[in-house]
XYZ file of C-alpha atoms in Angstrom:
610
model
C 160.416 13.643 -101.335
C 159.445 16.680 -99.230
C 155.976 15.458 -99.134
C 157.103 12.836 -96.721
C 157.499 14.228 -93.304
C 159.396 12.253 -90.608
C 156.354 10.899 -89.198
C 155.235 9.005 -92.462
C 158.721 7.521 -92.765
C 159.392 3.811 -91.518
C 162.894 2.183 -92.034
C 163.041 -1.395 -91.207
C 164.870 -4.592 -92.364
C 164.209 -7.877 -92.931
C 166.444 -10.733 -90.734
C 166.200 -14.416 -90.659
C 168.297 -17.786 -90.952
C 169.704 -18.911 -94.480
C 166.678 -19.785 -96.765
C 163.853 -18.924 -94.386
C 162.531 -16.487 -97.156
C 163.884 -13.174 -96.771
C 164.463 -11.934 -100.577
C 161.242 -13.649 -101.431
C 159.158 -11.563 -98.933
C 161.330 -8.463 -100.011
C 160.236 -9.301 -103.897
C 156.358 -9.525 -102.563
C 156.614 -6.228 -100.782
C 158.082 -4.428 -103.751
C 155.185 -5.749 -105.775
C 152.295 -5.088 -103.411
C 153.701 -1.168 -103.278
C 154.103 -1.151 -106.934
C 157.824 -0.661 -106.874
C 158.385 -3.462 -109.647
C 155.568 -4.543 -111.969
C 154.256 -8.175 -111.063
C 155.595 -10.910 -113.302
C 156.563 -14.303 -112.618
C 160.244 -13.394 -113.151
C 160.411 -11.621 -109.883
C 162.840 -13.740 -107.716
C 165.412 -12.347 -105.720
C 165.130 -8.880 -107.284
C 167.555 -7.321 -104.897
C 170.349 -9.635 -105.002
C 172.203 -8.464 -108.094
C 175.286 -10.334 -107.846
C 175.922 -13.473 -110.213
C 177.093 -15.447 -107.256
C 174.141 -14.617 -105.312
C 171.584 -15.785 -108.004
C 173.766 -19.048 -108.575
C 173.626 -19.961 -104.986
C 170.340 -18.470 -103.993
C 172.176 -16.674 -100.985
C 172.171 -13.101 -100.249
C 175.561 -11.806 -99.587
C 175.313 -7.985 -99.500
C 172.691 -6.327 -97.986
C 170.537 -4.159 -100.471
C 167.984 -1.568 -99.725
C 164.916 -0.235 -101.708
C 162.370 2.537 -100.998
C 158.676 1.822 -101.219
C 155.943 4.084 -101.439
C 152.560 2.879 -99.519
C 149.424 4.537 -98.860
C 147.546 3.281 -95.567
C 144.247 4.779 -94.098
C 144.710 7.860 -96.630
C 148.332 8.668 -95.642
C 151.010 8.067 -97.786
C 154.197 6.638 -96.156
C 157.498 6.041 -97.339
C 159.103 2.506 -96.153
C 162.680 1.863 -96.571
C 163.334 -1.896 -96.813
C 167.015 -3.325 -96.492
C 167.060 -7.011 -97.033
C 170.130 -8.728 -95.267
C 172.165 -11.796 -95.582
C 171.367 -14.772 -93.250
C 174.667 -16.597 -93.311
C 177.066 -16.441 -90.188
C 179.610 -15.043 -92.113
C 177.791 -12.052 -93.077
C 176.399 -11.145 -89.724
C 178.449 -8.262 -89.922
C 176.064 -7.089 -92.723
C 173.326 -7.404 -90.759
C 174.550 -5.479 -87.797
C 175.535 -2.561 -90.082
C 172.054 -2.506 -91.803
C 170.314 -2.426 -88.409
C 171.829 0.826 -87.362
C 169.799 2.542 -90.559
C 166.680 1.097 -89.216
C 163.870 1.657 -86.096
C 162.527 -1.838 -86.524
C 162.897 -5.315 -87.864
C 160.800 -8.035 -89.465
C 161.999 -11.381 -88.038
C 161.336 -14.117 -90.455
C 161.004 -17.879 -89.604
C 160.237 -20.807 -91.476
C 157.054 -22.616 -90.424
C 158.757 -25.766 -91.460
C 162.266 -25.739 -89.862
C 161.334 -23.614 -86.909
C 163.787 -21.441 -85.034
C 167.569 -21.838 -86.083
C 170.915 -20.669 -84.869
C 171.124 -17.729 -87.095
C 167.542 -16.713 -86.118
C 168.568 -16.547 -82.556
C 171.760 -14.643 -83.425
C 169.922 -12.113 -85.530
C 167.154 -11.561 -83.075
C 169.576 -10.796 -80.342
C 171.550 -8.181 -82.698
C 168.148 -6.394 -83.113
C 167.186 -6.744 -79.473
C 170.488 -5.117 -78.240
C 169.860 -2.442 -81.074
C 166.542 -1.825 -79.403
C 164.522 -2.043 -82.398
C 160.766 -2.857 -82.424
C 160.670 -6.540 -83.679
C 157.754 -8.047 -85.928
C 157.774 -11.764 -85.891
C 156.338 -13.378 -89.109
C 156.042 -17.108 -89.896
C 156.666 -17.827 -93.485
C 155.902 -20.752 -95.772
C 152.582 -21.585 -94.393
C 151.664 -23.242 -97.726
C 154.080 -26.067 -97.295
C 152.550 -29.449 -96.334
C 154.552 -29.813 -93.379
C 153.990 -26.460 -92.156
C 153.560 -26.419 -88.404
C 153.087 -22.772 -87.462
C 151.687 -23.691 -83.757
C 154.860 -25.189 -82.845
C 157.087 -22.116 -84.269
C 154.725 -19.616 -82.681
C 155.308 -21.578 -79.122
C 159.073 -21.509 -79.840
C 159.270 -17.797 -80.601
C 157.270 -17.222 -77.231
C 159.556 -19.128 -75.109
C 162.738 -18.002 -76.708
C 161.969 -14.567 -77.558
C 159.172 -13.603 -75.121
C 157.104 -12.492 -77.894
C 153.483 -13.333 -77.380
C 152.126 -15.725 -79.889
C 149.359 -13.523 -80.977
C 151.754 -10.832 -82.360
C 153.172 -13.622 -85.116
C 151.749 -13.030 -88.779
C 151.548 -16.098 -90.786
C 152.337 -15.656 -94.412
C 153.293 -17.462 -97.486
C 155.498 -15.062 -99.221
C 155.768 -17.385 -102.356
C 152.097 -17.014 -102.840
C 151.702 -13.678 -101.250
C 149.351 -14.878 -98.794
C 148.909 -12.087 -95.992
C 151.943 -10.206 -97.062
C 149.677 -6.740 -96.946
C 149.109 -7.623 -93.202
C 153.034 -7.072 -92.657
C 153.207 -3.712 -94.421
C 150.355 -2.469 -91.991
C 152.105 -3.870 -88.916
C 155.262 -2.155 -89.949
C 153.250 1.300 -90.079
C 151.720 0.410 -86.742
C 154.451 -1.151 -84.698
C 157.707 0.640 -85.963
C 158.168 4.061 -84.696
C 158.958 6.767 -87.067
C 162.906 7.856 -87.220
C 163.775 10.319 -84.388
C 165.174 13.358 -86.161
C 164.495 16.713 -87.542
C 164.898 18.687 -90.879
C 165.834 22.074 -89.242
C 168.996 20.181 -87.658
C 172.328 20.408 -89.443
C 172.977 17.685 -91.985
C 173.962 14.408 -90.148
C 174.224 11.251 -92.460
C 175.427 7.731 -91.592
C 177.266 5.822 -94.379
C 175.959 2.343 -93.516
C 177.327 0.567 -97.079
C 179.086 1.535 -100.166
C 179.757 -0.006 -103.798
C 181.979 1.097 -106.396
C 180.922 1.959 -109.943
C 183.855 2.233 -112.536
C 182.402 5.284 -113.798
C 181.188 7.389 -111.277
C 183.392 6.282 -108.480
C 181.848 5.389 -104.628
C 178.335 5.302 -104.496
C 177.508 5.510 -100.492
C 174.345 4.327 -99.130
C 173.138 6.916 -96.336
C 170.759 7.388 -93.715
C 169.942 10.808 -92.778
C 169.758 11.612 -88.809
C 169.277 15.115 -89.363
C 168.976 17.996 -91.930
C 168.589 17.817 -95.597
C 171.319 17.105 -98.569
C 171.140 18.432 -102.221
C 173.044 18.463 -105.124
C 176.239 20.839 -105.181
C 176.514 21.063 -101.266
C 180.162 20.852 -99.781
C 180.216 17.991 -97.497
C 183.153 16.469 -94.978
C 183.579 13.194 -93.881
C 184.178 12.841 -90.205
C 186.813 10.000 -90.193
C 188.896 11.277 -93.215
C 188.229 14.789 -92.889
C 188.158 15.542 -96.653
C 185.873 17.668 -98.404
C 183.458 16.606 -101.210
C 181.049 18.139 -103.533
C 177.667 16.199 -104.011
C 177.057 15.296 -107.442
C 174.056 13.390 -107.119
C 171.538 12.049 -104.235
C 168.791 9.761 -104.614
C 166.727 6.716 -103.583
C 167.022 3.121 -104.442
C 163.829 1.711 -105.783
C 165.796 -1.005 -106.515
C 167.405 0.862 -109.175
C 169.013 4.171 -108.589
C 166.835 7.035 -108.961
C 168.100 10.472 -108.629
C 166.054 13.022 -106.387
C 166.421 16.786 -105.898
C 166.878 16.429 -102.356
C 166.856 13.666 -99.373
C 165.552 14.913 -96.132
C 165.973 13.766 -92.376
C 164.943 10.155 -91.725
C 165.372 8.886 -95.032
C 167.627 6.505 -96.761
C 169.081 6.726 -100.011
C 172.450 7.129 -101.994
C 175.039 9.592 -102.588
C 177.651 10.066 -105.303
C 180.318 12.890 -104.471
C 183.339 12.038 -106.462
C 185.086 9.590 -103.929
C 187.571 7.728 -105.708
C 188.000 4.706 -103.170
C 185.491 2.972 -100.806
C 188.204 3.489 -98.173
C 187.198 6.994 -98.316
C 183.365 6.059 -97.865
C 184.457 4.421 -94.639
C 181.360 2.143 -93.363
C 179.953 3.778 -90.089
C 181.285 7.154 -91.098
C 179.558 10.433 -90.459
C 179.104 13.026 -93.374
C 178.320 16.560 -92.450
C 177.956 20.029 -94.189
C 181.332 21.892 -94.688
C 181.603 24.607 -91.670
C 179.117 22.993 -89.918
C 180.769 20.100 -87.637
C 178.211 17.592 -85.682
C 178.836 15.017 -83.243
C 179.793 11.930 -85.183
C 177.456 8.952 -84.855
C 178.850 6.061 -83.089
C 180.448 3.863 -85.715
C 180.478 0.054 -86.103
C 183.041 -2.376 -84.719
C 185.228 -3.084 -87.980
C 184.839 -6.583 -89.137
C 187.286 -8.757 -87.475
C 188.660 -11.606 -90.120
C 188.358 -15.040 -88.737
C 190.110 -16.951 -91.452
C 193.153 -16.304 -93.222
C 194.336 -17.870 -96.651
C 197.107 -17.273 -98.942
C 196.272 -16.301 -102.423
C 198.622 -16.365 -105.205
C 198.686 -16.252 -109.149
C 198.687 -19.504 -110.899
C 201.082 -17.954 -113.016
C 203.507 -15.248 -111.904
C 203.232 -13.120 -114.993
C 199.604 -12.582 -114.032
C 200.529 -10.864 -110.745
C 199.629 -7.294 -111.643
C 196.196 -8.035 -113.444
C 195.435 -10.197 -110.115
C 196.480 -7.289 -108.053
C 194.223 -4.871 -109.912
C 191.353 -7.045 -109.915
C 191.619 -7.657 -106.228
C 191.988 -3.936 -105.475
C 188.718 -3.559 -107.535
C 186.952 -6.431 -105.637
C 187.987 -5.155 -102.108
C 186.457 -1.794 -102.951
C 183.001 -3.720 -102.929
C 183.689 -6.018 -100.348
C 185.307 -3.910 -97.464
C 185.569 -6.448 -94.898
C 188.326 -8.394 -96.554
C 192.024 -7.704 -95.191
C 194.839 -7.814 -97.526
C 198.620 -8.263 -96.747
C 201.342 -8.804 -99.004
C 202.991 -12.040 -98.637
C 205.482 -14.275 -100.671
C 206.313 -18.013 -100.811
C 209.147 -19.719 -101.818
C 207.069 -22.407 -103.612
C 204.246 -20.184 -105.158
C 205.575 -16.943 -105.533
C 204.398 -13.452 -104.915
C 200.977 -13.331 -103.646
C 198.706 -12.206 -100.691
C 197.445 -13.095 -97.390
C 193.828 -12.310 -97.062
C 191.710 -12.321 -94.124
C 187.970 -13.414 -94.466
C 185.060 -13.546 -92.151
C 184.584 -17.104 -92.801
C 184.968 -20.245 -95.166
C 181.905 -19.095 -97.168
C 183.069 -15.665 -97.319
C 186.344 -17.043 -98.980
C 184.646 -18.989 -101.274
C 182.137 -16.435 -102.493
C 185.078 -13.881 -103.017
C 187.059 -16.584 -104.778
C 184.239 -17.102 -106.945
C 183.699 -13.336 -107.704
C 187.078 -13.154 -108.594
C 186.777 -15.773 -111.489
C 183.350 -14.455 -112.456
C 183.616 -10.908 -112.689
C 187.458 -10.636 -113.434
C 188.210 -13.812 -115.187
C 191.326 -14.594 -112.540
C 192.032 -18.221 -111.521
C 194.001 -18.229 -108.364
C 195.480 -20.693 -105.961
C 194.108 -20.576 -102.599
C 195.992 -22.288 -99.739
C 194.211 -23.967 -96.882
C 192.583 -21.648 -94.339
C 194.542 -20.807 -91.181
C 193.711 -18.698 -88.040
C 195.852 -16.063 -86.307
C 197.547 -17.176 -82.966
C 199.443 -15.167 -80.663
C 202.744 -15.683 -78.611
C 203.566 -14.138 -75.218
C 207.258 -13.489 -75.018
C 209.460 -14.045 -72.178
C 212.927 -13.191 -73.498
C 213.741 -9.891 -73.126
C 215.711 -9.638 -76.487
C 212.622 -10.805 -78.500
C 210.232 -8.243 -76.469
C 212.867 -5.416 -77.199
C 213.025 -6.654 -81.073
C 209.282 -6.331 -81.543
C 208.508 -3.628 -79.096
C 205.728 -5.600 -77.354
C 205.645 -8.615 -75.301
C 202.573 -10.212 -77.346
C 202.909 -10.901 -80.962
C 200.139 -12.363 -83.447
C 201.514 -15.074 -85.773
C 199.867 -15.576 -89.000
C 202.751 -17.089 -91.133
C 204.444 -20.258 -89.612
C 207.692 -19.014 -90.480
C 207.344 -16.484 -87.768
C 206.656 -19.096 -84.998
C 208.760 -18.142 -82.197
C 210.809 -20.883 -80.112
C 209.059 -22.546 -77.176
C 212.111 -21.406 -74.907
C 211.625 -17.632 -75.600
C 207.757 -17.768 -74.794
C 205.775 -18.104 -71.860
C 202.425 -18.973 -73.528
C 200.970 -19.467 -76.794
C 197.251 -18.437 -77.526
C 194.837 -19.475 -80.072
C 191.336 -17.725 -81.001
C 188.271 -19.361 -79.671
C 184.931 -18.947 -80.671
C 181.596 -19.480 -78.591
C 179.267 -21.481 -80.991
C 175.450 -22.100 -81.103
C 174.067 -25.094 -82.535
C 170.348 -25.657 -82.927
C 169.510 -29.485 -83.675
C 166.682 -32.139 -83.698
C 167.375 -34.031 -80.206
C 167.688 -37.337 -81.963
C 171.415 -36.284 -83.231
C 172.420 -34.836 -79.811
C 174.872 -37.850 -79.213
C 176.763 -37.583 -82.549
C 177.051 -33.996 -82.265
C 178.314 -33.912 -78.657
C 180.867 -36.616 -79.940
C 181.871 -34.346 -82.759
C 182.272 -31.299 -80.637
C 184.716 -33.110 -78.191
C 186.842 -34.364 -80.868
C 187.070 -30.859 -81.814
C 188.386 -29.745 -78.447
C 185.144 -27.946 -77.472
C 184.065 -27.262 -74.053
C 180.287 -27.327 -73.514
C 179.020 -24.299 -71.826
C 174.997 -24.729 -71.830
C 172.113 -26.692 -73.352
C 168.682 -25.851 -73.421
C 165.607 -27.668 -74.821
C 163.792 -25.050 -77.164
C 160.622 -27.598 -77.292
C 160.288 -31.037 -76.824
C 162.374 -31.993 -79.887
C 164.778 -29.169 -80.510
C 167.827 -28.541 -78.493
C 170.296 -25.557 -78.379
C 173.895 -26.255 -77.591
C 176.548 -23.602 -76.717
C 180.091 -24.523 -76.886
C 183.430 -22.768 -76.874
C 185.451 -23.855 -79.631
C 189.100 -23.369 -80.675
C 188.580 -21.571 -83.934
C 191.068 -23.599 -85.817
C 189.412 -26.855 -85.251
C 185.864 -25.505 -86.901
C 187.507 -23.555 -89.771
C 188.063 -26.317 -92.385
C 185.196 -28.534 -92.404
C 183.149 -28.505 -89.079
C 180.139 -27.259 -90.689
C 180.140 -29.966 -93.324
C 180.649 -32.702 -90.666
C 177.797 -30.979 -88.667
C 175.461 -31.105 -91.642
C 176.240 -34.583 -92.577
C 175.925 -36.037 -88.855
C 172.547 -34.275 -88.807
C 171.053 -35.170 -92.141
C 170.981 -31.405 -92.861
C 168.825 -30.389 -89.725
C 171.482 -28.707 -87.483
C 172.413 -25.230 -87.777
C 175.362 -23.570 -86.409
C 176.364 -19.846 -85.735
C 179.587 -18.816 -84.018
C 180.672 -15.201 -82.227
C 184.073 -14.164 -81.507
C 185.056 -14.902 -77.882
C 188.655 -14.071 -77.365
C 192.278 -15.888 -77.060
C 192.713 -18.617 -74.537
C 196.135 -20.294 -73.848
C 196.916 -23.474 -75.701
C 199.682 -26.148 -76.147
C 200.709 -25.031 -79.531
C 203.646 -26.745 -81.851
C 205.171 -25.951 -85.237
C 205.330 -29.025 -87.388
C 208.069 -29.279 -90.103
C 207.886 -31.538 -93.261
C 211.387 -32.911 -93.793
C 212.245 -34.061 -97.444
C 215.514 -36.498 -97.305
C 216.274 -34.379 -94.088
C 215.674 -30.860 -95.420
C 212.939 -28.875 -94.209
C 210.300 -27.456 -96.580
C 209.260 -24.218 -95.452
C 205.946 -23.749 -97.384
C 204.620 -27.100 -95.889
C 205.402 -25.938 -91.980
C 202.071 -25.642 -89.902
C 201.117 -24.645 -86.455
C 198.737 -26.761 -84.677
C 197.677 -28.233 -81.409
C 199.949 -30.756 -79.978
C 197.143 -33.510 -79.807
C 196.278 -33.048 -83.323
C 199.956 -33.158 -84.789
C 200.496 -36.871 -85.173
C 197.376 -37.358 -87.329
C 197.800 -34.361 -89.409
C 201.640 -35.131 -89.902
C 200.726 -38.841 -91.116
C 198.212 -37.492 -93.512
C 200.840 -34.810 -95.238
C 203.366 -37.279 -95.605
C 201.241 -39.757 -97.167
C 200.023 -37.104 -99.569
C 203.412 -35.851 -100.293
C 204.434 -39.517 -101.012
C 201.614 -39.562 -103.822
C 202.796 -36.322 -105.439
C 206.737 -36.234 -105.282
C 207.870 -37.903 -108.320
C 210.152 -41.193 -107.644
C 213.861 -40.817 -107.891
C 216.871 -43.162 -108.367
C 217.667 -43.024 -104.846
C 215.394 -43.491 -101.639
C 213.505 -40.448 -100.682
C 212.303 -40.190 -96.767
C 209.665 -37.908 -96.322
C 209.048 -36.863 -92.414
C 207.100 -34.763 -90.115
C 208.761 -33.400 -87.410
C 208.119 -31.394 -84.105
C 211.677 -29.794 -83.258
C 214.055 -32.767 -83.282
C 211.412 -35.349 -82.867
C 210.192 -37.093 -86.198
C 206.300 -38.211 -85.440
C 205.507 -39.677 -89.022
C 207.445 -41.109 -91.915
C 207.032 -42.403 -95.318
C 209.438 -43.644 -97.662
C 209.601 -43.107 -101.439
C 211.181 -46.109 -102.858
C 213.985 -45.685 -105.473
C 213.511 -47.103 -109.060
C 215.979 -49.943 -109.364
C 217.557 -51.646 -112.460
C 217.210 -55.396 -112.218
C 221.060 -55.973 -111.973
C 220.779 -59.743 -111.439
C 218.765 -60.359 -114.770
C 222.008 -61.435 -116.352
C 222.899 -64.335 -113.942
C 221.617 -67.732 -114.900
C 222.065 -69.738 -112.041
C 225.729 -69.425 -110.683
C 226.648 -68.986 -107.069
C 224.682 -66.750 -104.705
C 227.693 -64.563 -103.866
C 227.929 -63.420 -107.395
C 224.409 -62.164 -106.804
C 224.938 -60.634 -103.486
C 227.751 -58.593 -104.816
C 225.927 -57.086 -107.456
C 223.126 -56.228 -105.206
C 225.704 -54.751 -102.907
C 227.454 -52.752 -105.378
C 224.048 -51.189 -106.433
C 223.017 -50.519 -102.957
C 226.324 -48.750 -102.551
C 225.768 -46.688 -105.537
C 222.276 -45.563 -104.257
C 223.740 -44.761 -100.942
C 226.180 -42.388 -102.670
C 223.602 -40.778 -104.755
C 221.208 -40.301 -101.885
C 224.053 -38.248 -100.098
C 224.603 -35.824 -103.208
C 220.941 -36.200 -104.689
C 218.816 -33.197 -104.140
C 214.973 -33.461 -104.286
C 213.017 -30.586 -105.867
C 209.704 -30.822 -104.616
C 207.621 -29.866 -107.918
C 205.349 -27.017 -107.888
C 202.261 -28.903 -108.641
C 202.875 -31.051 -105.781
C 202.728 -28.021 -103.486
C 199.642 -26.959 -104.870
C 197.874 -30.305 -104.328
C 199.043 -30.432 -100.686
C 198.350 -26.856 -99.920
C 195.070 -26.650 -101.551
C 192.034 -26.899 -99.324
C 191.108 -30.648 -98.681
C 187.839 -31.336 -100.626
C 188.266 -35.223 -101.251
C 188.487 -36.430 -97.685
């Protein structure tokens, strides 16, 4: 590795919207540089997880080192392939910290979409050189000229800088490599400096412990050295260093400016804190600016289907969170579902992928409750402020929802959403956003038939099915991206579900006042279908405080008491019916309704059949 001085190293990553061809371009670059052999089987070489291969998406950023000679000089190129989904933009921002430039891939057919814009700004704020690449020019509907104009209008990049390629067929891909060498600057660092390495990703291996992906910003690292983590202050001995040519390849030494991996006997991924700085023992350096830790946007309860599985699920969760550090885990228990956890995810896709990985990699089937978001309450009663020790509390579980009398205002999380859509769907989309209590912030025509809308959404309105609704309204053409926008005050209430006048704790939910009636009616209807009928009448009600807002009645099973009367006086029939009604009334007083567990599961699970 010492034959590659800092001047001939280029670190870059590939960013784009979902499905614009990042992983395919990465495959071609690996082939051209001879890192992998050319075969027809090279599809998504860098996507190693089963979930990624099945869904055709990238979930985790992957890096690889390529060797390429250009004009007689050998270059070392470090490539990082990033995910395109909005849920994983945290992965993208981490990968960019180890790079000096990016390749921005845009689909010649689709044009610029929401995530393209978001990722461009991530790279732009990090002050990286940007190489625009227009992919999929081999498709018959491709319109590279239109896309070039869009890039020029939105990003101020001249049209002659765009490279038109087809990653699938390999057209012009060589040009991308040459452009990378010409346009992207080498890393600014020196081998003579003391060691300074940034951990930008980590994975867990059952046999070797934590494998940390590092970018060297100074010095050199070799096997046997003693290193210290700036975050935990723990000391480690380096067991192995090397580069990823997609697969790990041990090396004797890594030098400044290079990107590779390191194994140092760390037992838990929490020790390889992402954004951490590593330095040599007794040679401390100024730590590099880390990353904002990922903020979970969506919370869901996770419970084992059978309580005897609790310990197995616990160890599976611990091992999986080692590989996916952006999931937050809190112990939680529910009267209906037993002991479990409350997990925080970056978004819905993240939640689904996590669940799928639990099933595939660890054989665990779990119950996931409907996703919720964290609310806040500003307390006004001195007693409560004293009890909590602060005047603002975060509410994740509806059981902790404080009473309206002791609160000056409730706050709900909001996000700033960007929607990019063809203009013929604008009307429908604006109506959809207004239904979800969104406030329009901006509207911009990208070109004659594409529009970019910016809205401020309450997070709980988009968390369950907004994305699906948006896709079906716009025949799949609109794309959506969001970023955190803090909290705003809102008229929140806690809705209780009563069965025969007794509240059922697990079904209580926090929501906006305007939405309570419809949601209450829906829940009551669904419960009516799932609770088995009894010998007495059951009232299922949704209530806000003392006020009942929805009711369904589950009729009693009745014996036909007048079957034995043939004709005769009406008073005889009335007497029998009255006696039956009295019996039912008595039974209802003392009867107790147990809501069966599978009814909870059916009601609490995410609604997919709407």
